[in-house]
Short mmCIF file of C-alpha atoms in Angstrom, two decimals:
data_model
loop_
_atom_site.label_atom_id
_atom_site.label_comp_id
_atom_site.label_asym_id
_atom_site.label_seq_id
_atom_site.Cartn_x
_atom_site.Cartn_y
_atom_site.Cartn_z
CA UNK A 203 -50.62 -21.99 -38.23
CA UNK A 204 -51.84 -18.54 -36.46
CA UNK A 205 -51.29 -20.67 -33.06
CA UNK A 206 -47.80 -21.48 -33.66
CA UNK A 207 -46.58 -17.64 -35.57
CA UNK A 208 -48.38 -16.00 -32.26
CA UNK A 209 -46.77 -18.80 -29.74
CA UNK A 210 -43.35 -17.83 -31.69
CA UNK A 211 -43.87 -14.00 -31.40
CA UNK A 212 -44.41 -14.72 -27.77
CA UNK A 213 -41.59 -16.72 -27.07
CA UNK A 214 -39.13 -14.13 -28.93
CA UNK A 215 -40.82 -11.30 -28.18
CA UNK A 216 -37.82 -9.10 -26.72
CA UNK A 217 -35.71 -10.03 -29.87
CA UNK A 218 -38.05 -9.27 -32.40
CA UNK A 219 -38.59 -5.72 -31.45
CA UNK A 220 -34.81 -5.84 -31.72
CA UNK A 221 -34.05 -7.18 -35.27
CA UNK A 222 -37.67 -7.90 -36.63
CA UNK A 223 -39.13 -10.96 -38.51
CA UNK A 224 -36.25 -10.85 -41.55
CA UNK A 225 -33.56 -11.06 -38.38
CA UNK A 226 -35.21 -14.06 -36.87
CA UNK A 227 -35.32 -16.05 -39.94
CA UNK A 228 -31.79 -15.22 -40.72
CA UNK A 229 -30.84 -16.61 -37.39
CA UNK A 230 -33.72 -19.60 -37.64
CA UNK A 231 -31.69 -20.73 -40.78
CA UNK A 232 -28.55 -20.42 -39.39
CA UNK A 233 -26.77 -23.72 -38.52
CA UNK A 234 -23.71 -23.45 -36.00
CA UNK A 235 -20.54 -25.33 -35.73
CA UNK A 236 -18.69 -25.30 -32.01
CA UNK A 237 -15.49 -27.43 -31.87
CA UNK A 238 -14.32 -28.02 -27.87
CA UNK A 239 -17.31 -27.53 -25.48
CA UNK A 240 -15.59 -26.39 -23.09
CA UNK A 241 -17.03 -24.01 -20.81
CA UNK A 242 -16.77 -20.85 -22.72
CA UNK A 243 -18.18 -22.95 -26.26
CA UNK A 244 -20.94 -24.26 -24.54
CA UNK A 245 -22.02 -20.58 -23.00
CA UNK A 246 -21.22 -19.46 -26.72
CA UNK A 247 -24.13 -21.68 -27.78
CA UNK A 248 -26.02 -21.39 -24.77
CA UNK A 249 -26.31 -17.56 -26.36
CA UNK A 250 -27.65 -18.86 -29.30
CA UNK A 251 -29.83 -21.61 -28.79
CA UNK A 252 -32.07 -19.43 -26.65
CA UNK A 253 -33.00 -16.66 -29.15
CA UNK A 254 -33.18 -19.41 -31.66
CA UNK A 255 -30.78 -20.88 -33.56
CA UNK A 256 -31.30 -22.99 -36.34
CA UNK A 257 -29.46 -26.09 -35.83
CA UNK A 258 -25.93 -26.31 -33.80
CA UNK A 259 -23.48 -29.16 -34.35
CA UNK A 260 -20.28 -29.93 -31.63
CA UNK A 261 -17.21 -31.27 -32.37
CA UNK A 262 -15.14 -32.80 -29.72
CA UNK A 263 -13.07 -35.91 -29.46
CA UNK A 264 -12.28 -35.49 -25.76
CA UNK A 265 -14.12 -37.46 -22.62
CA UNK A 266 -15.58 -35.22 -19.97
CA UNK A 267 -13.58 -35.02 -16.97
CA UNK A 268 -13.80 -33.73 -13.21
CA UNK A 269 -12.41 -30.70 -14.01
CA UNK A 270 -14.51 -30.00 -16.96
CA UNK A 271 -17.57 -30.67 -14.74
CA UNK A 272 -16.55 -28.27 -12.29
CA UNK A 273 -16.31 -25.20 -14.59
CA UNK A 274 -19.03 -26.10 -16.74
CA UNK A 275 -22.29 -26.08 -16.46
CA UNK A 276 -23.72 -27.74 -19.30
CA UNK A 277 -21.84 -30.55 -18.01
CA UNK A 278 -22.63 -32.43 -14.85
CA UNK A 279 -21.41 -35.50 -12.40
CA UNK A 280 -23.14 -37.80 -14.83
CA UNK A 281 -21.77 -36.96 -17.78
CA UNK A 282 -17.85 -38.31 -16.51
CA UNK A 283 -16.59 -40.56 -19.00
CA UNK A 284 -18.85 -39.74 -21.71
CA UNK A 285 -17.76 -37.57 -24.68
CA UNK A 286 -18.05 -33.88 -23.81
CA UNK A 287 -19.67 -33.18 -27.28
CA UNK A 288 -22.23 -35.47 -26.81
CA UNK A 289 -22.97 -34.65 -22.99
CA UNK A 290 -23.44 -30.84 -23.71
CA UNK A 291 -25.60 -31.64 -26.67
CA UNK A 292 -28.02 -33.25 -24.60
CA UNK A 293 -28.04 -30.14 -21.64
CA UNK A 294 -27.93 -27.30 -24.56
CA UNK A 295 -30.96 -28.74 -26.03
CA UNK A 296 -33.26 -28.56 -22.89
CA UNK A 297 -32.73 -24.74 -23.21
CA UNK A 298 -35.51 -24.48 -26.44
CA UNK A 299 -37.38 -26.90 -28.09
CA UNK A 300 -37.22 -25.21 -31.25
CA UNK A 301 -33.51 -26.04 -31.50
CA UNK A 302 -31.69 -29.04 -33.62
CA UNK A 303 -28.41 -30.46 -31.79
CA UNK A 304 -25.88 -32.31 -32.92
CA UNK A 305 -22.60 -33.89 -31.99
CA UNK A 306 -19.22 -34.99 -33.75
CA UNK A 307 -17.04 -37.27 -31.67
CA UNK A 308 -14.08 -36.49 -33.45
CA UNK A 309 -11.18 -34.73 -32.98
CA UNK A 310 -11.08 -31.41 -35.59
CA UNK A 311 -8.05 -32.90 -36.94
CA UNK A 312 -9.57 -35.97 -38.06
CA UNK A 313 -12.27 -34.20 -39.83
CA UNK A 314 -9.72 -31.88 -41.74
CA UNK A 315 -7.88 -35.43 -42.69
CA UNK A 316 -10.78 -37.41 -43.59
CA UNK A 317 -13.67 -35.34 -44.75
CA UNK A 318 -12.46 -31.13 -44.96
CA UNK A 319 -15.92 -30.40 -46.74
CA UNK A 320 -17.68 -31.47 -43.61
CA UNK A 321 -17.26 -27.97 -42.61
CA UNK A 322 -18.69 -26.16 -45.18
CA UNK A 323 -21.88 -26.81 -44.84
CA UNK A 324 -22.07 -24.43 -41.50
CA UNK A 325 -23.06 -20.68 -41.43
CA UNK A 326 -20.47 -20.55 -39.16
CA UNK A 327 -17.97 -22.56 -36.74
CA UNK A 328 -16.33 -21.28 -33.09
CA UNK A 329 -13.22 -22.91 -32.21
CA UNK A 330 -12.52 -22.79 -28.39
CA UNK A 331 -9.21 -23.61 -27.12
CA UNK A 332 -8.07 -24.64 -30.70
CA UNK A 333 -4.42 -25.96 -30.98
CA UNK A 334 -2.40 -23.17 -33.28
CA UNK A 335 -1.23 -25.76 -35.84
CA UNK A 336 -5.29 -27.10 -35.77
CA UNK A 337 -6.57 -23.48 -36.42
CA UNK A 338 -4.16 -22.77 -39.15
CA UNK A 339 -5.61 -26.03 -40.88
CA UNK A 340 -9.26 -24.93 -40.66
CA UNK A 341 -8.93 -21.61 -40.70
CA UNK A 342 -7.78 -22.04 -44.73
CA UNK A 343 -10.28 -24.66 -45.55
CA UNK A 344 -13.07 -22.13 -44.07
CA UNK A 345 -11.52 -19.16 -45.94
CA UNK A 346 -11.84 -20.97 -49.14
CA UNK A 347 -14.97 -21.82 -48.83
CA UNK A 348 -16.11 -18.53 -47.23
CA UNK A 349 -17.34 -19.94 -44.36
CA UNK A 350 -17.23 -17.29 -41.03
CA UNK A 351 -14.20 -18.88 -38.96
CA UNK A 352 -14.71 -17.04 -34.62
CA UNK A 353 -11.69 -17.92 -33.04
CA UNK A 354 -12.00 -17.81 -29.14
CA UNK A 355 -9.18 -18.49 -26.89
CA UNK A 356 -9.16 -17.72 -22.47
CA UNK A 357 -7.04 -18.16 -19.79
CA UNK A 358 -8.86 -17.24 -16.45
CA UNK A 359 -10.22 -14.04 -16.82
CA UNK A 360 -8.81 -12.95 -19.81
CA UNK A 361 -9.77 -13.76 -23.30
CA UNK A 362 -9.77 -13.02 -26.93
CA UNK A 363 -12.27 -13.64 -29.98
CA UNK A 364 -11.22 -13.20 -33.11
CA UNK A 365 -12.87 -13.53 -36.91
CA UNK A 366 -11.13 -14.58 -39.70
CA UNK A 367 -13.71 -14.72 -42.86
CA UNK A 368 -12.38 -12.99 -46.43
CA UNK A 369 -15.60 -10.88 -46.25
CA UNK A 370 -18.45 -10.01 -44.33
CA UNK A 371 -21.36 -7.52 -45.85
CA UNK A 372 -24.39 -6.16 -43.32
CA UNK A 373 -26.99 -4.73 -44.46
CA UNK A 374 -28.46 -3.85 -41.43
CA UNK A 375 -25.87 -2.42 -39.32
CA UNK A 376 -27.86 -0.66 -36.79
CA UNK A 377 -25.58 2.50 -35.95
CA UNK A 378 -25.51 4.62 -33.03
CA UNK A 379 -27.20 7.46 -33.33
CA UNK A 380 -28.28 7.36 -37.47
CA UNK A 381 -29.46 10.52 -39.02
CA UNK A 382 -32.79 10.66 -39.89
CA UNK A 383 -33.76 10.97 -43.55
CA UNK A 384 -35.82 13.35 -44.31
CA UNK A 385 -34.44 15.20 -47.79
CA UNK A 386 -35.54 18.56 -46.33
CA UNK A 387 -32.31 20.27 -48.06
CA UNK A 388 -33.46 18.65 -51.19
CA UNK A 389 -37.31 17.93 -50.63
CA UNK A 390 -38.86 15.63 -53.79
CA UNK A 391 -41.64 16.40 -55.42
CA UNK A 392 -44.35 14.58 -53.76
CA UNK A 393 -42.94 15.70 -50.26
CA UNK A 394 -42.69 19.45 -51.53
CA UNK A 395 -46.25 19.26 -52.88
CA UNK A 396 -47.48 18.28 -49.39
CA UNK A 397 -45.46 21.24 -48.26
CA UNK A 398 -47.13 23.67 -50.21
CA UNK A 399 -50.27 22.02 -48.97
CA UNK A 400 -49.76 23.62 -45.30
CA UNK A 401 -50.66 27.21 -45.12
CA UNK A 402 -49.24 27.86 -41.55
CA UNK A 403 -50.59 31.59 -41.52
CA UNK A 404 -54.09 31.08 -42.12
CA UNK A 405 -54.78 27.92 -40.03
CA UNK A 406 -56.83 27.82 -36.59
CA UNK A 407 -54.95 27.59 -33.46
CA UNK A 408 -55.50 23.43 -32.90
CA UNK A 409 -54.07 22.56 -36.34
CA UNK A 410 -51.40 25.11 -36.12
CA UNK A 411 -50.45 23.53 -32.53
CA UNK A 412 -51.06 19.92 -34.02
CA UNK A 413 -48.78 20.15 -37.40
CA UNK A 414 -45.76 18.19 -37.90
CA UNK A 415 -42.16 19.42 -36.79
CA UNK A 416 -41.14 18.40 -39.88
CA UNK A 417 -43.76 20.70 -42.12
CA UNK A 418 -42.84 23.65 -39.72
CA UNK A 419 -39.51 23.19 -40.72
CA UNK A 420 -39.56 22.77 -44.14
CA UNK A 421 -42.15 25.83 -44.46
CA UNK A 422 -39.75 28.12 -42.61
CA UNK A 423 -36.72 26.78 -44.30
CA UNK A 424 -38.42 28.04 -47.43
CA UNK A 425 -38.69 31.41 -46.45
CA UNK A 426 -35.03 31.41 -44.75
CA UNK A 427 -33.93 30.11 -48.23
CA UNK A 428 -35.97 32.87 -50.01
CA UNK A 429 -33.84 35.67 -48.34
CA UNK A 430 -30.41 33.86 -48.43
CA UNK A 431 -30.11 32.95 -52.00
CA UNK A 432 -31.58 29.74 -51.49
CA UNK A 433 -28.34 28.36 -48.60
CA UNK A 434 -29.20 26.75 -45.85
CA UNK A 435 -28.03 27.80 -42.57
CA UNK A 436 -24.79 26.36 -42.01
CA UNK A 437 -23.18 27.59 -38.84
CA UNK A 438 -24.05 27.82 -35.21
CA UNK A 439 -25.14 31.46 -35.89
CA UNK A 440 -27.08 31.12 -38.93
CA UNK A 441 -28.66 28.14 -36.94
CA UNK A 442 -29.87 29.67 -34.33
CA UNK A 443 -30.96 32.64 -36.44
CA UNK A 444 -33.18 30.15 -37.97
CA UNK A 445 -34.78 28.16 -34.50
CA UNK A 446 -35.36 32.53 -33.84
CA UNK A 447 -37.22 32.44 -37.07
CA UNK A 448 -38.90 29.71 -36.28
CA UNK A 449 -39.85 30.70 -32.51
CA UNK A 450 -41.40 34.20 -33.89
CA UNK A 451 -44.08 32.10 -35.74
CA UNK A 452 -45.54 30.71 -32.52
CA UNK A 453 -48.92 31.96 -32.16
CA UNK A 454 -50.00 34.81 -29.75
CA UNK A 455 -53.30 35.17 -27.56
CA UNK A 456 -54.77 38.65 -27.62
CA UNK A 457 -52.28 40.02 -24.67
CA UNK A 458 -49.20 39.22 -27.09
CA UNK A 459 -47.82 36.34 -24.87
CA UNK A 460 -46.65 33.13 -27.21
CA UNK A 461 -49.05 29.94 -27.19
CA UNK A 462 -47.64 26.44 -25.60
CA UNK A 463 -46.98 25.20 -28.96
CA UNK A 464 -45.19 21.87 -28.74
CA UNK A 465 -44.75 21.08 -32.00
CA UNK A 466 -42.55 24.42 -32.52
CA UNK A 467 -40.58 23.40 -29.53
CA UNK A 468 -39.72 19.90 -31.22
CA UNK A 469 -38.92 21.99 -34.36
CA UNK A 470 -37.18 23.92 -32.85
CA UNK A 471 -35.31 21.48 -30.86
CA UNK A 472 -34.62 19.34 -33.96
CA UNK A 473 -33.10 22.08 -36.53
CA UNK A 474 -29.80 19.87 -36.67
CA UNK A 475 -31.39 16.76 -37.69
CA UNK A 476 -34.11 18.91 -40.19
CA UNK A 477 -30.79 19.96 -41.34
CA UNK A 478 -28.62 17.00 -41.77
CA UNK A 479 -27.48 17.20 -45.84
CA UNK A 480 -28.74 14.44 -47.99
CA UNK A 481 -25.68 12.52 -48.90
CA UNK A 482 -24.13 9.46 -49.83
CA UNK A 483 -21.36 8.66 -46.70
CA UNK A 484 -17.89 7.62 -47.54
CA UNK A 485 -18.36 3.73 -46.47
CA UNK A 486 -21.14 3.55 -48.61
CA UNK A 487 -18.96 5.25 -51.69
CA UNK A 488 -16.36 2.65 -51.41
CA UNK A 489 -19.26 -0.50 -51.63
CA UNK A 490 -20.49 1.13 -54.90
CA UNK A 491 -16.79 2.15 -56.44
CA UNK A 492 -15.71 -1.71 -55.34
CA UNK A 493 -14.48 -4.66 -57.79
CA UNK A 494 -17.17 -6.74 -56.88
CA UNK A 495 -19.84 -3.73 -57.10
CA UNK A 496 -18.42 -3.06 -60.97
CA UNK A 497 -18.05 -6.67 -62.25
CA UNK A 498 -21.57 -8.69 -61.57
CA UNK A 499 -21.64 -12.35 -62.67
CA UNK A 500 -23.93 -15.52 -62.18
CA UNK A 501 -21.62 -16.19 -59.08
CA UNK A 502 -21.75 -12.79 -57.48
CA UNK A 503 -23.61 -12.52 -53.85
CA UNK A 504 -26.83 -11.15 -53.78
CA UNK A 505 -25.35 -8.10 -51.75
CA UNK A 506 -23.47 -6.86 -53.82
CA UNK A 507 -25.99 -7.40 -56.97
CA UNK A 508 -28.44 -5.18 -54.60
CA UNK A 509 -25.59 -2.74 -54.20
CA UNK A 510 -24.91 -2.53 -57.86
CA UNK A 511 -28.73 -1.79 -58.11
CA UNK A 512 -28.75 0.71 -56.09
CA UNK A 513 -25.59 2.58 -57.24
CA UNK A 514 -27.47 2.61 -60.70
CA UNK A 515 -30.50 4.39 -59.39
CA UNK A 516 -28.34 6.53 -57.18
CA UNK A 517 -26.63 7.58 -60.94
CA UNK A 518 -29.69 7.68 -62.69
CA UNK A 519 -33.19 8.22 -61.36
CA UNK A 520 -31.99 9.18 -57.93
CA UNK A 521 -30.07 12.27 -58.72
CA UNK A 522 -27.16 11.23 -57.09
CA UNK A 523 -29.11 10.40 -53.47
CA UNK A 524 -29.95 6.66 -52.24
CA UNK A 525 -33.50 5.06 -52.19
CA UNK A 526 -35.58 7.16 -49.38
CA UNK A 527 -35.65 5.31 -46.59
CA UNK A 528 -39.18 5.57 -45.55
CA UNK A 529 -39.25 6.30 -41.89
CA UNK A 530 -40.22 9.58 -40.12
CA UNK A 531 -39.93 10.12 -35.85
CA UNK A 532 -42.28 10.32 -33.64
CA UNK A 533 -43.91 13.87 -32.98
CA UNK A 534 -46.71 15.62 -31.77
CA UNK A 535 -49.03 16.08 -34.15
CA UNK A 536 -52.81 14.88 -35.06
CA UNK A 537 -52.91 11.01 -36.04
CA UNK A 538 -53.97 12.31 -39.48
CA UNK A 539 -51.96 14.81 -40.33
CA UNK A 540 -48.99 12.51 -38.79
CA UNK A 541 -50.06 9.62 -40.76
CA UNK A 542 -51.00 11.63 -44.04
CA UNK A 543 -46.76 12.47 -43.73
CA UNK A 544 -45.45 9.31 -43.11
CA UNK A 545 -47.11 8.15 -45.99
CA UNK A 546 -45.48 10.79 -48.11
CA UNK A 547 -42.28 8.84 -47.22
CA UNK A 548 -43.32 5.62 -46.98
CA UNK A 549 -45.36 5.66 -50.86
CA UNK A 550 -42.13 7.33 -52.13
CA UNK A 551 -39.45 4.52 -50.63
CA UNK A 552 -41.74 2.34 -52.38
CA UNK A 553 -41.65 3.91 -55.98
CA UNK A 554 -37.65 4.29 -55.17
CA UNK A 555 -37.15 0.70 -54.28
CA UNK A 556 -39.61 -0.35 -57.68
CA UNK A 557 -36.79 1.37 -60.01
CA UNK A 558 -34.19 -0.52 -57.94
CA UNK A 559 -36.10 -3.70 -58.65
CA UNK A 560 -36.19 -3.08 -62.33
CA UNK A 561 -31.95 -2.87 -62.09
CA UNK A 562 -32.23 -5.81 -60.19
CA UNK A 563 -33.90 -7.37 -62.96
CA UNK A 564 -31.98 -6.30 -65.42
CA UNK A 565 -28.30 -7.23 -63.72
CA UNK A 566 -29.49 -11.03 -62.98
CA UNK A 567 -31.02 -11.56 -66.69
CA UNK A 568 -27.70 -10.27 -67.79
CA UNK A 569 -25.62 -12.97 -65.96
CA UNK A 570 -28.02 -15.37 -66.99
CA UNK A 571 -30.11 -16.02 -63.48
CA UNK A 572 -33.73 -16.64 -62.50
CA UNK A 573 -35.08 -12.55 -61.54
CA UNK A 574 -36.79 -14.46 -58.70
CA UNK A 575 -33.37 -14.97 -57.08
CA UNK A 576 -33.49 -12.20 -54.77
CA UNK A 577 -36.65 -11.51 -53.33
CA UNK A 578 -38.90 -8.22 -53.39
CA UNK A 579 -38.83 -8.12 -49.65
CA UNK A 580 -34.89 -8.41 -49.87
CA UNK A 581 -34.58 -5.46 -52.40
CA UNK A 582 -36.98 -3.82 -49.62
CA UNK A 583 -34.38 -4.11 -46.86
CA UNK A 584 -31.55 -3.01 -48.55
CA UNK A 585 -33.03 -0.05 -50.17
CA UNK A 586 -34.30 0.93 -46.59
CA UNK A 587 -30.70 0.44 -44.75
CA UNK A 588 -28.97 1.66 -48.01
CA UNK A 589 -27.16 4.21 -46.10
CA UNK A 590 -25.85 1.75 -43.31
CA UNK A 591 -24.10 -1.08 -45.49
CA UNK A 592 -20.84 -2.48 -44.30
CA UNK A 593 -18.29 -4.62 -45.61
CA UNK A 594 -16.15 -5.96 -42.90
CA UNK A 595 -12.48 -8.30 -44.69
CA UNK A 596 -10.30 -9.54 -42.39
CA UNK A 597 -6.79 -10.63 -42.37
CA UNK A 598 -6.34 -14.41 -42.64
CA UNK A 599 -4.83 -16.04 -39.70
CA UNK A 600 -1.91 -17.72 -42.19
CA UNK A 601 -1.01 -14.18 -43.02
CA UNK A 602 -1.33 -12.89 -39.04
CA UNK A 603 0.74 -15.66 -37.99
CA UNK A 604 3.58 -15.80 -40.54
CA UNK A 605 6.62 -14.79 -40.16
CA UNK A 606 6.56 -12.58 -43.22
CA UNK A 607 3.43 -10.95 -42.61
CA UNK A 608 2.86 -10.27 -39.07
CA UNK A 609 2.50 -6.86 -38.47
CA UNK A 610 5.66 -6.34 -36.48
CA UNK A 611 5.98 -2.58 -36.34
CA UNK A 612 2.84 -2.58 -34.36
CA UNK A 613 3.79 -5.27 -31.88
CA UNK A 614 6.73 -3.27 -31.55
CA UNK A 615 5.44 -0.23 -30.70
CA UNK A 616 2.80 -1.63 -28.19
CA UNK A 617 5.08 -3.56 -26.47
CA UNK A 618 6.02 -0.98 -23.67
CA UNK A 619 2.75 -0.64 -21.84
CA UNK A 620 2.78 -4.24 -20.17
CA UNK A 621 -1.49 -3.67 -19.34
CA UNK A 622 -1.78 -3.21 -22.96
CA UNK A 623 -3.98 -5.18 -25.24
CA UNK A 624 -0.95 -6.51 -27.58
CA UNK A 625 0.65 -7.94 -24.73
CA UNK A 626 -2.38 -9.90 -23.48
CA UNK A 627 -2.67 -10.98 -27.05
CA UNK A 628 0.44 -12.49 -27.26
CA UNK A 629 0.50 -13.96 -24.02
CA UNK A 630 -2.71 -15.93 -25.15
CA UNK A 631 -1.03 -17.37 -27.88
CA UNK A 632 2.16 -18.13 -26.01
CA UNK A 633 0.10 -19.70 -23.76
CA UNK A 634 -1.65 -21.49 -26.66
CA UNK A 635 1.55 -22.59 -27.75
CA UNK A 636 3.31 -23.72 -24.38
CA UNK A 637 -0.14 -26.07 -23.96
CA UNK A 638 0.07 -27.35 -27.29
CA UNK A 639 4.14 -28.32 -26.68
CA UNK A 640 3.66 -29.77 -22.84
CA UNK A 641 -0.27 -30.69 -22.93
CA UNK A 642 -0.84 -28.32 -19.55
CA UNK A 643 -0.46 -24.78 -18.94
CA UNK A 644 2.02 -22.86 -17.72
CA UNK A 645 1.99 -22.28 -13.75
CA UNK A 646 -0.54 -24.68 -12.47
CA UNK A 647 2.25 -26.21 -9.69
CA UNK A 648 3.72 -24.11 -7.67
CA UNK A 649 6.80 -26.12 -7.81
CA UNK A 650 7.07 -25.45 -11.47
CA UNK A 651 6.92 -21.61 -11.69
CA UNK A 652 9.89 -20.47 -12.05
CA UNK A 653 11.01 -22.97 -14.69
CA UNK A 654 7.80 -22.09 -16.67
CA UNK A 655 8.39 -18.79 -16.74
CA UNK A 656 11.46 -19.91 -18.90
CA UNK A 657 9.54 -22.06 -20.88
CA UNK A 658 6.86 -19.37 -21.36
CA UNK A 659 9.25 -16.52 -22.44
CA UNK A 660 10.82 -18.73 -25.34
CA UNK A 661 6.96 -19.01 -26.24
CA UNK A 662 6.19 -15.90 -26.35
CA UNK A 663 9.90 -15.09 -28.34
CA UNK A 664 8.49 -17.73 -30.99
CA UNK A 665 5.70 -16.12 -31.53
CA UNK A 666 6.53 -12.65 -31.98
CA UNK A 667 9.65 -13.67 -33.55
CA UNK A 668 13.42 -11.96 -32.34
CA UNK A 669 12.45 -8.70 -33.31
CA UNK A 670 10.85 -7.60 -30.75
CA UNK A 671 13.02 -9.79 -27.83
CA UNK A 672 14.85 -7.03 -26.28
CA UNK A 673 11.87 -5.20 -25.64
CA UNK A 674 9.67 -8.22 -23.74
CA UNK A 675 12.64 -8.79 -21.41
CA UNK A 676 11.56 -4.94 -20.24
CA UNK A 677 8.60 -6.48 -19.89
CA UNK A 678 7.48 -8.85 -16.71
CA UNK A 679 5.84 -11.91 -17.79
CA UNK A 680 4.95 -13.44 -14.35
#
């Protein structure tokens, strides 16, 4: 068994540093639906089946033909005449060993007539080069069932993706550039006893020079507090007022003449982030003041349960802050005194996310589930990314395609930059559309330009309705 976790931790060892062990299970369990392998499915997959993938299933009715084996290459001479699901099954799965492949020979269409529930059962399902009407079908059979729905559509070099799903939550959003937390504006009480436990004026030279940033912070802070009725400083002034502070406790030699002291250089370097306020961000405000996060029953997602959880300790026992996260930067400081700090943190996310269990607890036996139905080492997670949860909703496609619901003052208005984004858009699905009504695309003879070009406009008029006509014929389409 230590063979195969070590062979594993090999194999995805770039990944792993990137999303950890709870990431690659979520994507080991994950079982993924493509419909059309053409060439930009099958690279779709090819994206997933090497980090890992579950399972992946392909649905495609069609034979493969010269043409698809010269753009695709999960495809090859040999695999003429057979189905295309089929063929790139068999080339997909020679990329990992650890992958499950599948393959539908069936149109989409005849799934949705005969057997709709077939699609359920996927984590999610891509549909490249997807006939409109076809889309519209699926699309409201996976929004029902709440099934993650990727549209994907190109023409040459140009391309859209699109996800339609009622609801999306992350829990571990990984932003850009995320604030540390380190509660130094409001220190707790085990971090502010290890404060107090630093007595910066009477140490020797090597500790002094080998104590945390983050302690040389927080000991200065107090005294800036002490003379400034207990505000932080706030503005670029008061800031660097306080990194002056700071640098005029560097220690001298006998000629007067400041020590190399790294650690006050980091501290001093990393005022702003010692500084960041301990609060709860707007995004995260919305989750906890949501429908879902107020009304909790036996059907409720486990996110949201967690998020309930975690609003109640934010109310209660938290004082109005989240769960401490538990994590501390680098620095330069001795291993012990560096470790004995970290702990601090770590020992206190801990207690924090022990109180959120106990709401956990309480939330599921009042709905009448098992407390064992979300896991310690979930509870763990979210606590520890509470700050970065995100709920993404999405328009469905019935309401982004109808008539009545299209967004047409923003077509409108995007309409007179011809580069734009809109107008590739709904070229795409004009395009979509002239395929689906003459089974080729517009442009491939040249004998037929100029009469697709006509074709293509009353396309495009269809699909963005006569609203906005007068302003596409400003507009080239060729």
């Amino acid at each position: 068994m230590a063979a195969t976790k070590t062979s594993k931790e090999q194999k995805y060892d770039r990944q792993l540093r990137l999303w950890g062990d709870h990431g690659q299970e979520a994507l080991e369990n994950a079982h993924v639906c493509l419909i059309n392998a053409t060439a930009t499915g099958t690279e779709i997959l090819k994206n997933l089946v090497l980090p890992g993938i579950g399972a992946f299933t392909i649905v495609d009715g069609h034979k493969v033909s010269g043409e698809d084996v010269g753009n695709n290459f999960f495809l090859s001479n040999n695999s003429i005449g057979k189905n295309r699901a089929q063929a790139a099954t068999e080339l997909l799965q020679e990329l990992n060993s650890d992958v499950s492949g599948n393959f539908v020979e069936e149109s989409p269409d005849k799934l949705l007539d005969n057997d709709p529930e077939f699609f359920h059962r996927f984590s999610l399902v891509v549909g490249v080069q997807v006939p409109e009407s076809t889309c519209l079908r699926l699309a409201a059979v996976l929004w029902s069932a709440g099934v993650p729905f990727l549209v994907c559509r190109t023409y040459g070099l140009t391309g859209y993706m699109r996800l339609a799903v009622a609801e999306h939550t992350v829990v571990e959003s990984h932003p850009d550039n995320a604030l540390e937390d380190l509660r130094l504006d409001q220190p707790f009480h085990e971090l502010k006893k290890h404060i107090d436990s630093y007595d910066l004026d009477s140490m020797e030279k090597k500790d002094h020079s080998h104590t945390p940033w983050i302690i040389v912070v927080a000991k200065y802070l107090e005294k800036w507090r002490s003379e400034h009725d207990s505000q932080l400083p706030k503005n670029y002034r008061e800031k660097e007022a306080f990194r002056e502070l700071i640098r005029q406790g560097v220690l001298k030699n006998e000629n007067g003449t400041p020590e190399d002291e790294e650690n006050f250089e980091e501290a001093i370097k990393n005022v702003n982030t010692a500084l960041n306020p301990t609060k709860i961000s707007s995004a995260v405000e919305d989750i906890f003041n949501g429908e879902q996060c107020n009304n909790i029953t036996a059907q409720t997602p486990s996110f949201w349960v967690l998020a309930r959880a975690v609003r109640d300790f934010v109310r209660n026992e938290g004082g109005d802050c989240l769960p401490v996260r538990g994590t501390i930067p680098d620095m330069i400081a001795d291993s012990q005194k560096f470790i004995n700090l970290q702990n601090v943190y770590r020992e206190k996310a801990l207690q924090d996310a022990a109180v959120v269990s106990k709401h956990v607890e309480s939330l599921l036996q009042s709905v009448g589930k098992p407390t064992e139905s979300i896991a310690e080492q979930e509870i763990k997670l979210f606590c520890k990314n509470a700050a970065f949860l995100r709920v993404v909703r999405c328009r469905s496609l019935a309401e982004e395609y109808s008539v009545d619901t299209f967004n047409r003052d923003e077509i409108t208005s995007c309409m007179d930059n011809p580069d734009g984004e809109m107008v590739l858009y709904l070229m795409l699905r004009s395009i979509a559309r002239f395929y689906q009504q003459h089974s080729r695309y517009p442009g491939v003879y040249n004998y037929q330009v100029e009469e697709d070009i006509s074709k293509l406009k009353v396309c495009v008029c269809v699909c963005v309705c006569v609203c906005i006509t007068t302003k596409w014929r400003r507009t080239s389409v060729s």
